[in-house]
XYZ file of C-alpha atoms in Angstrom:
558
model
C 0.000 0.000 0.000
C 2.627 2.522 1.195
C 4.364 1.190 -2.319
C 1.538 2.082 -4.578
C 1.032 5.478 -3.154
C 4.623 5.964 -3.289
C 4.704 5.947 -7.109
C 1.014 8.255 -7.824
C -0.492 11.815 -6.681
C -3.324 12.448 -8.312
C -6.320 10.434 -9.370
C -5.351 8.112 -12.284
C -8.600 9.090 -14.522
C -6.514 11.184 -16.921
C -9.060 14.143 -17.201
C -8.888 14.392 -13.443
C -7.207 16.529 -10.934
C -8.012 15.394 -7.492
C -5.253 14.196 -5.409
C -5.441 11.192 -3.689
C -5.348 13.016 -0.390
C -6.993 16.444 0.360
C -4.888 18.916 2.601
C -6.798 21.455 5.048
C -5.141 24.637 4.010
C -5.669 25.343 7.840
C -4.855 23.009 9.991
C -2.606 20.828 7.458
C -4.235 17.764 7.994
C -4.517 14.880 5.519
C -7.924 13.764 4.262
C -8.266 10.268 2.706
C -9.680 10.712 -1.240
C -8.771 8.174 -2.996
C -9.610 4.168 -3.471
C -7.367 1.583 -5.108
C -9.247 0.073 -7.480
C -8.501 -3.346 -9.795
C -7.889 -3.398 -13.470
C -9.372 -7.454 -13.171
C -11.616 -7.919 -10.542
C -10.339 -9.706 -7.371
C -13.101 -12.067 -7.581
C -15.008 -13.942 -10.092
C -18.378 -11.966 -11.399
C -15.860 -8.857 -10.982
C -15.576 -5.849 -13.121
C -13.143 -6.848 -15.593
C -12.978 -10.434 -14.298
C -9.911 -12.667 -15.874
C -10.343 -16.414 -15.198
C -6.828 -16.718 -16.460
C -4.711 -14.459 -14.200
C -3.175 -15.838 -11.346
C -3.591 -15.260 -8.212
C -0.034 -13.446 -7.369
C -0.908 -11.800 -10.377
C -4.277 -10.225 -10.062
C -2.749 -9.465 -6.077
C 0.368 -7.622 -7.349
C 0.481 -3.629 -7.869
C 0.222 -4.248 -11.598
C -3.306 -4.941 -11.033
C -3.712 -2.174 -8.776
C -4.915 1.997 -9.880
C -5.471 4.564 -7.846
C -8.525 6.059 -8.603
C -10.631 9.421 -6.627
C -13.607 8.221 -4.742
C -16.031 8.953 -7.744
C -13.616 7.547 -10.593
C -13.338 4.322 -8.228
C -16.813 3.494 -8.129
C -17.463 4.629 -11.886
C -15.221 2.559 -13.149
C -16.610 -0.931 -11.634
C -20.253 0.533 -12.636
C -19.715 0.660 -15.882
C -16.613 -1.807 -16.790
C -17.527 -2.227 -20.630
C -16.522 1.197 -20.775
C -13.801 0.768 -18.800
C -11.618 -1.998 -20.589
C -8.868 -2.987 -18.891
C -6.752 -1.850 -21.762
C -7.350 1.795 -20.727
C -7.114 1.023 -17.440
C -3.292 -0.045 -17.970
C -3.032 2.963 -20.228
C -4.444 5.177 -17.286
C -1.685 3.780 -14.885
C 1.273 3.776 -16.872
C 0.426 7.718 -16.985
C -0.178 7.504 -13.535
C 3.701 6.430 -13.101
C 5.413 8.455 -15.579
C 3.558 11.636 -13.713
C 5.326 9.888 -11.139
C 8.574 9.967 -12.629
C 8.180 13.532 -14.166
C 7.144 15.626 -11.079
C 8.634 13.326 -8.490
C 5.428 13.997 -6.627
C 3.586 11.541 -3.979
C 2.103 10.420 -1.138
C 4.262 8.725 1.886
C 1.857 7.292 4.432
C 2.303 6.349 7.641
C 1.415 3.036 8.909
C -2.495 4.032 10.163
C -3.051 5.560 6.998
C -1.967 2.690 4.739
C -4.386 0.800 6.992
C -6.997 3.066 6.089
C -6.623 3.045 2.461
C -6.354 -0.633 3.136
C -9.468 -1.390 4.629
C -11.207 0.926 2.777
C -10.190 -0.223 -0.304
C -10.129 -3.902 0.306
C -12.485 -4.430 3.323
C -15.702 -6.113 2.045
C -18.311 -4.622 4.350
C -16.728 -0.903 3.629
C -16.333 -1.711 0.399
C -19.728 -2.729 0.119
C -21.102 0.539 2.009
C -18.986 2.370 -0.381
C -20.257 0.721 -3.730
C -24.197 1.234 -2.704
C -23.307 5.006 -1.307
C -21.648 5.573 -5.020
C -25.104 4.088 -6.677
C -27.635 6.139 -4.916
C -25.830 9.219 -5.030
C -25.745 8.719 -9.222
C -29.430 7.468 -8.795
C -30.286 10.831 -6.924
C -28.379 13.032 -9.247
C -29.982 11.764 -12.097
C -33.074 11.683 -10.642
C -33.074 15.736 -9.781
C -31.687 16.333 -13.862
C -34.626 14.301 -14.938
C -37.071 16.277 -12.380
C -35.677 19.613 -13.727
C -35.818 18.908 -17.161
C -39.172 17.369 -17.287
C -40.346 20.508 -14.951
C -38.738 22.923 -17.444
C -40.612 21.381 -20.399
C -43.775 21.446 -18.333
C -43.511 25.175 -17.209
C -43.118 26.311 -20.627
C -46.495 25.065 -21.750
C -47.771 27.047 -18.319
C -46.656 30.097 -20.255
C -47.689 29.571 -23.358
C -51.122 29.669 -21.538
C -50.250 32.649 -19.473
C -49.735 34.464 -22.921
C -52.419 33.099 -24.779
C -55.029 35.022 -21.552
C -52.807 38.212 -21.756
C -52.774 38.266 -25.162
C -56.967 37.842 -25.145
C -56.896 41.043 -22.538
C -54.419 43.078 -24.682
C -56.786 42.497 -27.322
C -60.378 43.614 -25.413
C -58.349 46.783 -24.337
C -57.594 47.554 -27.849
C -61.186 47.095 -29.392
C -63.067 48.381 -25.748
C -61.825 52.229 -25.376
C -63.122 53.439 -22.171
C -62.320 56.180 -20.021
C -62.908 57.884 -16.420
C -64.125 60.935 -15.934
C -60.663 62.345 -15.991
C -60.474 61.571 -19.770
C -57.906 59.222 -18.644
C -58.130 55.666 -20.209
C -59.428 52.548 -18.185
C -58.008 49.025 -18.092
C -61.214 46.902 -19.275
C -61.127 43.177 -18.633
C -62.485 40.441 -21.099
C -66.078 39.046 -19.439
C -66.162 36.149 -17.464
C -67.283 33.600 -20.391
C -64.057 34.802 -22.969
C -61.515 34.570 -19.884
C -63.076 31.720 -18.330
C -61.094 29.347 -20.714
C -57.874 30.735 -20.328
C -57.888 30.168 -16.989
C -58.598 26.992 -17.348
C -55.688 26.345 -19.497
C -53.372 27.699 -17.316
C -54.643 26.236 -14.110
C -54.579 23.011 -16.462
C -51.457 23.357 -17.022
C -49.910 23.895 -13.638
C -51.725 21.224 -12.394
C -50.813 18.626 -14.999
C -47.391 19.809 -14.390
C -47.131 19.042 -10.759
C -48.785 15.694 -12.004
C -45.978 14.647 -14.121
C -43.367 15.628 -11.276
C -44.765 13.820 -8.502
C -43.534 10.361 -9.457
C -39.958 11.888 -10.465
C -39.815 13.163 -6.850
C -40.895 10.217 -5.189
C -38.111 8.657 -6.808
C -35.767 11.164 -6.050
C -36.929 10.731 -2.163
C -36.654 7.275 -2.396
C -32.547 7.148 -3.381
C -32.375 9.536 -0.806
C -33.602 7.011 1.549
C -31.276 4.397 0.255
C -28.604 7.101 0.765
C -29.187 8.010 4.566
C -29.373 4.277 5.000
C -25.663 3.141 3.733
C -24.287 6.525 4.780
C -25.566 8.504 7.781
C -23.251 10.987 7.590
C -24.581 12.259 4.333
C -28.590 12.541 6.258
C -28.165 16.172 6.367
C -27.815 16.993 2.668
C -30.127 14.182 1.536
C -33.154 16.312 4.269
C -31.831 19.546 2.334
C -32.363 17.551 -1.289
C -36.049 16.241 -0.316
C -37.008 19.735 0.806
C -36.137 21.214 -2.225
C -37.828 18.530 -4.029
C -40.870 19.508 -2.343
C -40.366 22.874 -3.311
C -40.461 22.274 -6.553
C -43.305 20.749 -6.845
C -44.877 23.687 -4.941
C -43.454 25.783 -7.413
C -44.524 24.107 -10.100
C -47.662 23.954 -9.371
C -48.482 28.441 -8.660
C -48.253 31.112 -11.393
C -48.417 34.606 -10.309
C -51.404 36.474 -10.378
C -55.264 35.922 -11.795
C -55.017 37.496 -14.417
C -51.807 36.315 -15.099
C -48.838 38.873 -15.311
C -45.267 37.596 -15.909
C -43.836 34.817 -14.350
C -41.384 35.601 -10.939
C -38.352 34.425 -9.459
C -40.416 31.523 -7.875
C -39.395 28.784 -10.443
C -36.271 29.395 -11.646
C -35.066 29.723 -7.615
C -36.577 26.740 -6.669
C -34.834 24.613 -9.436
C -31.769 26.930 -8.581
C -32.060 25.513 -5.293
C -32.728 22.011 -5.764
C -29.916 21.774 -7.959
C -27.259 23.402 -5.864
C -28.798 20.587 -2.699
C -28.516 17.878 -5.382
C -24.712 18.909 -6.160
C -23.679 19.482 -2.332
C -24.507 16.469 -1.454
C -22.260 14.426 -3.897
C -19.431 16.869 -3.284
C -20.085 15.572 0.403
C -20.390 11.991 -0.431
C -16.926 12.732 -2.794
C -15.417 14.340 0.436
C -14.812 17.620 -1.670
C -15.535 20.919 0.567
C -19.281 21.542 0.063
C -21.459 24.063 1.592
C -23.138 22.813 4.681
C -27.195 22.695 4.724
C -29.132 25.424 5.510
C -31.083 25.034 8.274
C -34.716 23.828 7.748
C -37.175 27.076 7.318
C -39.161 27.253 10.912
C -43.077 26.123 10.534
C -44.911 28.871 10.135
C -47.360 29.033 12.080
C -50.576 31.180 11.300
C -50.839 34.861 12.613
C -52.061 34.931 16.458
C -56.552 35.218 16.395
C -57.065 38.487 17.632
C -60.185 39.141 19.505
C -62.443 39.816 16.913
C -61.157 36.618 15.010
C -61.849 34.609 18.296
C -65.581 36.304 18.905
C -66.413 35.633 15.251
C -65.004 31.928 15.516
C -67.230 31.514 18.436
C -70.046 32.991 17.240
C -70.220 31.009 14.361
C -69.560 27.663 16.185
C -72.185 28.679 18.757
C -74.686 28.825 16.116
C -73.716 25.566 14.811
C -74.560 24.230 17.833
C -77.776 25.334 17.824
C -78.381 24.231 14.181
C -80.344 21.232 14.865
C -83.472 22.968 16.548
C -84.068 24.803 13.414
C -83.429 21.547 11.707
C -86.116 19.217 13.441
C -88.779 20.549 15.467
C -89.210 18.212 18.432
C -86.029 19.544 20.816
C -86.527 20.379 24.220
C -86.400 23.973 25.265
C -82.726 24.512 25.995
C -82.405 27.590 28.857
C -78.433 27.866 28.842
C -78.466 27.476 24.942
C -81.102 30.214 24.467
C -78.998 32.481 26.790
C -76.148 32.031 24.862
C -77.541 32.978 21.844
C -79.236 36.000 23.872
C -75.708 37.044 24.405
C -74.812 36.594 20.952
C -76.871 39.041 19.271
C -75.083 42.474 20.122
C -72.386 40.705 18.222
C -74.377 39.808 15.194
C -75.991 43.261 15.289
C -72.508 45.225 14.479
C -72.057 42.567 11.122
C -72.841 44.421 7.719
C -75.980 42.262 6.257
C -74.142 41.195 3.372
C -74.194 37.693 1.675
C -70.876 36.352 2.608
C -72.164 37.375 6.700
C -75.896 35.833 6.264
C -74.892 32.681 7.990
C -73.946 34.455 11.236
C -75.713 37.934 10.904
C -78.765 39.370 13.229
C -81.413 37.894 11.229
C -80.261 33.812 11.609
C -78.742 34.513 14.936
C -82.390 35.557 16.498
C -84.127 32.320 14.429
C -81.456 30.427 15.978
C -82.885 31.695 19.582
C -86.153 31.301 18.387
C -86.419 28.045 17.290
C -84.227 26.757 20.552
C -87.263 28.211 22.552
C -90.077 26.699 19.998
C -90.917 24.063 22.880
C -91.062 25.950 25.889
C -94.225 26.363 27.636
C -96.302 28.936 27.596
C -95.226 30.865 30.663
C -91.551 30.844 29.973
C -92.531 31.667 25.921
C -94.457 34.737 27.383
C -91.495 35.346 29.896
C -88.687 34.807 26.869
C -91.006 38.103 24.765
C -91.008 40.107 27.612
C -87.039 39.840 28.528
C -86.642 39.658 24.434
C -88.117 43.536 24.720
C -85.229 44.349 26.890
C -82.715 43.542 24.714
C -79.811 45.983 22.959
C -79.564 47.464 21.104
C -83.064 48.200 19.421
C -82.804 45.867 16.232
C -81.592 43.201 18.526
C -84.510 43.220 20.241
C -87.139 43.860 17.359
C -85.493 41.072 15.106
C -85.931 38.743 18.015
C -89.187 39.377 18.748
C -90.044 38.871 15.130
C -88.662 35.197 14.900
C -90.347 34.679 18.587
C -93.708 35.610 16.742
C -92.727 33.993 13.783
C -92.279 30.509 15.718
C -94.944 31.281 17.398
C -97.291 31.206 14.506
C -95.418 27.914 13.159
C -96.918 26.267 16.980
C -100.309 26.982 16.599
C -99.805 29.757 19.329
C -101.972 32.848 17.928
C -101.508 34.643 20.723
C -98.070 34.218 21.875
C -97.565 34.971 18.256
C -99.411 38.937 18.770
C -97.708 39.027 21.780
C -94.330 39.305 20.548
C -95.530 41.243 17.263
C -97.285 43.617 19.627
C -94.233 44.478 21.647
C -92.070 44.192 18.510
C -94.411 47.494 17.427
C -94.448 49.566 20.924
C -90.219 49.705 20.504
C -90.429 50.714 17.073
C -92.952 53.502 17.687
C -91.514 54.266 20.448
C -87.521 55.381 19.555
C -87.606 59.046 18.904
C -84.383 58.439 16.744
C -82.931 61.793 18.441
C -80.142 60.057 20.413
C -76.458 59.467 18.550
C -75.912 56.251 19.902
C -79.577 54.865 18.261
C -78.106 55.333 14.979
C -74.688 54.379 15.885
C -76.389 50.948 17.849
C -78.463 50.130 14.847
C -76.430 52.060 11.664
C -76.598 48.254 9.860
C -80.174 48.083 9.923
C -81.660 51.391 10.988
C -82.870 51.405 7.684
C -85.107 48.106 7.853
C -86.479 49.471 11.283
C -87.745 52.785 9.973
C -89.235 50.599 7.115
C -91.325 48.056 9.252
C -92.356 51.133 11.007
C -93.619 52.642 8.223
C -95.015 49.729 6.761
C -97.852 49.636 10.009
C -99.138 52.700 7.843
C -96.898 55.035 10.266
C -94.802 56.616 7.394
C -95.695 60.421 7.492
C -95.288 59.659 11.315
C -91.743 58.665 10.067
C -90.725 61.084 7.941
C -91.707 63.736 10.762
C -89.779 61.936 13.459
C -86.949 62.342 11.328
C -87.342 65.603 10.247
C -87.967 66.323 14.161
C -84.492 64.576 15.289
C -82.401 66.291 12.503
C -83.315 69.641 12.789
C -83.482 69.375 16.945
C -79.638 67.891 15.810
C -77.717 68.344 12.366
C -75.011 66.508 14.113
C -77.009 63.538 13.395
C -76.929 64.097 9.515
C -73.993 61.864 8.784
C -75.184 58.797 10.903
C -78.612 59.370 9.021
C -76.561 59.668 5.682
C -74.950 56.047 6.403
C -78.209 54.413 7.569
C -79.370 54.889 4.293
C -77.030 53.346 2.067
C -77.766 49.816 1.342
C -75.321 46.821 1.427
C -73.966 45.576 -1.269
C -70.786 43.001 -2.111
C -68.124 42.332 -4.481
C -67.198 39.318 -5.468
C -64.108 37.883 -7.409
C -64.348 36.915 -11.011
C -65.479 33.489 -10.670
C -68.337 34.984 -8.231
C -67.166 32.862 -5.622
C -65.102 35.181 -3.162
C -66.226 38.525 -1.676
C -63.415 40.717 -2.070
C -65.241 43.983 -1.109
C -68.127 45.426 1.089
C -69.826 48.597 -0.068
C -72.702 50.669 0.429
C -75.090 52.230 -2.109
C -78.252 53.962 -2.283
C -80.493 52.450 -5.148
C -83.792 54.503 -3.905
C -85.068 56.703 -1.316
C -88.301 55.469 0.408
C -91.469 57.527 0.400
C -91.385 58.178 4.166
C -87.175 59.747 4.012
C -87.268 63.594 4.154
C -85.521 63.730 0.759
C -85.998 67.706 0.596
C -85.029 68.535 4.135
C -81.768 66.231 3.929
C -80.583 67.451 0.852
C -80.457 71.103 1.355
C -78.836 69.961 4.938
C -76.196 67.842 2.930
C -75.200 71.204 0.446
C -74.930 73.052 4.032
C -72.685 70.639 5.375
C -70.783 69.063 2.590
C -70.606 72.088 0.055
C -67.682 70.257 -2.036
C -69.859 67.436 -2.650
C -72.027 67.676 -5.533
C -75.079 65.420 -6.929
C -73.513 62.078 -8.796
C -74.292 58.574 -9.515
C -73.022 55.412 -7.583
C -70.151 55.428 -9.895
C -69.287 59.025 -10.350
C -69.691 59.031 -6.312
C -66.420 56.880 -6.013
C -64.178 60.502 -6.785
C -65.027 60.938 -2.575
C -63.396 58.675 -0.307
C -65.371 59.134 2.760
C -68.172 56.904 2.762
C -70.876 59.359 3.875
C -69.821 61.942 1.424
C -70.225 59.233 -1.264
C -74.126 58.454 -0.120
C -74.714 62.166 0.308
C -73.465 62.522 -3.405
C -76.147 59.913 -4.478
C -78.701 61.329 -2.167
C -78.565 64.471 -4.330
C -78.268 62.632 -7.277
C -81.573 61.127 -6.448
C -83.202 64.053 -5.001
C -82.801 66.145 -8.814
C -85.226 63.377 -9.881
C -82.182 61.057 -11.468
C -82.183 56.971 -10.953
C -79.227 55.530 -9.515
C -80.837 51.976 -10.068
């Protein structure tokens, strides 16, 4: 051993550099990189096998090259490239370097034992062999992943043109412009870009399709590879996350519409790459870059308070689904109570469609059908405490739904009972009190209405007049109440991406006159306009007053 090293420094592969030992330009220390390797296999079913040589033959140093790590392995992986022709050649260059640079390697007696066993000692060399398969296995696995993934994300923009190249075209033949004169980016209609998305969602998905067999092979040699060598676990956890990343990657394109594609791809097979390449520079023993450390889980952003009273609002009323569902459930006290409890809560949510399943309206059924089989004392008792409850549409909604259930029982009376107190709060509220139309701003409206509606609407329209001239403060909050809700929703009408308010009509018993020469008072700047034209003012209530005066010159904003 001490012989054959004696006569060699570098790696006999011609077209490589690598010595047989690394040096830590640090500390000086020697680092074992190098295998000897046989021209004719030592034993029969070999690489290179002779049946011919002898024994002192195929022993000797003549049958013996010292190969890098990587060359050693590659060689006896794929001997019919490999002849042992060129394998003489390679080591007859090997010793004339020898002879012409008078370079080499003079080990002491533990590291001739090392090369020894490491080179000759089956189990090692066993370890060694598989470690030098599934590192191949993995690094052809990642080219394959990359290239296939390449392929794939090209026809993923091909489809991202193809939609851009529909919207170019719709802004081209649709000319439209703000009030400004400036022009206006007009999107194609829901039918034209509906299947362009569909191509391009198509073909991301299709494209994480095709990967996800590649990367289960990938994470399977990487598994082979932990298994022989443990020392290498760290980069093969750095190749698998990157695999996964990948596949996440493949799999998003930014932006619906599309717009060009990011950095997102193109780093992420950046990434795996450089992990894939790292970790057979370790398994070579070349100086590699250590793995970064695994990203922390990311946890989701702490529930604030809101979150949390929302989350439990709408679980409460889950609860009580099933005594709207069936009709035969015992009165539950505690339940109802909850529910009670719940309704200042549901009172503050805008009575828009995304909110219907937890707003006022389902939240006082909910409490009314969890009541539907009490008795007729404790019904009666449930109106009367219902008639105490705040704010004002709180209680009014409930005691509609009480009356409403009522009716459903067969209990006439119980059922005028709550429609009678349900009236005496509604006629009752002067409306000259701030926090009225602060309490009830969502649904102010409604309650004017149903008071109206019991053939009370000049008494309306004077009780408003009353309160807003006894207090133009109030103008704003009486501005708001009238705008109606309304919702946007996302192209494929399945998201609400915006609340709004609006103010399609004015009702017969709204002091139209009286409000709009208070609005020119106290907004001068604001000036009559349509829902749309409207938008030009930021503040909410200047918007509404804009339609209000829009609607009071005799214009429809329907």
């Amino acid at each position: 051993m001490k012989q054959l090293y004696g006569t060699a420094f570098r790696c006999g592969k011609p077209d490589c550099q690598r010595p047989l030992f690394r040096l830590d330009n640090e500390t000086g220390d020697r680092t074992l990189n190098s295998r000897v390797a046989h021209i004719h296999a030592r034993r029969e079913g070999g690489p290179r096998w002779n049946p011919g040589m002898p024994d002192e033959a195929n022993r000797s140093g003549e049958n013996l090259l010292l190969l890098c790590i990587e060359h050693s392995y590659e060689i006896d992986d794929n001997a019919a490239r490999f002849p042992p022709e060129m394998l003489r050649e390679w080591k007859a260059a090997q010793l004339a370097e020898h002879d012409q640079i008078q370079r080499s390697w003079h080990l002491s007696n533990d590291e001739a034992a090392e090369a020894s066993a490491l080179s000759f000692d089956p189990h090692q060399l066993s370890i060694a062999t598989a470690s030098a398969t599934t590192v191949t296995a993995v690094a052809r696995a990642v080219g394959k992943m990359v290239s296939v993934g390449r392929q794939r994300r090209r026809l993923a923009h091909q489809a991202a043109q193809a939609w851009e190249v529909l919207r170019l075209r719709t802004n081209r033949t649709m000319p439209v412009f703000d009030l400004n004169g400036d022009r206006l980016t007009v999107e194609p209609s829901r039918a034209e870009t509906k299947p362009y998305e569909e191509a391009l969602t198509g073909a991301l998905a299709e494209s994480q399709a095709e990967l996800e067999p590649l990367a289960v092979e990938v994470i399977a040699e990487l598994h082979a590879v932990s298994a022989v060598d443990q020392s290498l676990g760290q980069w093969c956890d750095w190749v698998e996350r990157q695999v996964e990343e990948l596949i996440a990657a493949a799999g998003r394109w930014p932006g619906r519409p599309p717009t060009e594609d990011d950095q997102a791809w193109p780093d992420a097979v950046a990434e795996l790459q450089r992990a894939s390449a790292s970790l057979s520079a370790a398994w070579r023993g070349d100086r590699t870059v250590s793995p970064p450390e695994p990203a922390p889980a990311v946890s989701g952003p702490a529930e604030t308070d809101l979150q949390r009273a929302v989350r439990e609002h709408c679980e409460l009323l889950e609860l009580a689904g099933p005594w709207g569902r069936v009709k035969h459930r015992d009165y539950d006290a505690a339940l109802y109570a909850r529910l009670m409890g719940a309704l200042p809560l549901a009172n503050a949510l805008p009575p828009v469609p995304s909110l219907t399943a937890m707003g006022l309206d389902l939240t006082a059924r909910r409490a009314a059908t969890v009541a539907r089989n009490a008795d007729e004392t404790t019904y009666r008792a449930l109106i009367r405490q219902a008639t105490e409850q705040t704010p004002l549409a709180a209680a009014v909604f409930l005691l509609q739904n009480l009356g409403a259930i009522a009716t459903q029982q067969g209990h006439e009376a119980l059922q005028d009972a709550a429609a009678a107190e349900a009236s005496n709060l509604l006629l009752a509220e002067d409306w000259k009190s701030p926090a009225v139309w602060a309490d009830n701003r969502n649904h102010a409206r409604r309650l004017l209405a149903w008071t109206a509606d019991a053939g009370r609407g000049g008494e309306v329209r004077e009780t408003l007049k009353t309160a807003i001239e006894a207090n133009q403060d109030l103008l704003p909050s009486v501005i708001e109440a009238m705008g109606q809700w309304g919702e946007a929703f996302s192209r494929d009408g399945t998201d609400p991406t915006r609340m709004f308010q609006r103010i399609s009509e004015l009702p017969d018993w709204f002091p139209v006159a009286l409000v709009a020469v208070l609005i020119k008072q106290t907004f001068p700047e604001v000036s009559a306009a349509d829902e749309f034209a409207s938008e030009r003012y930021s503040d909410v209530v200047q918007q509404l007053a804009s339609q209000i005066l829009w609607i009071a010159e005799g214009n429809s904003n329907q």
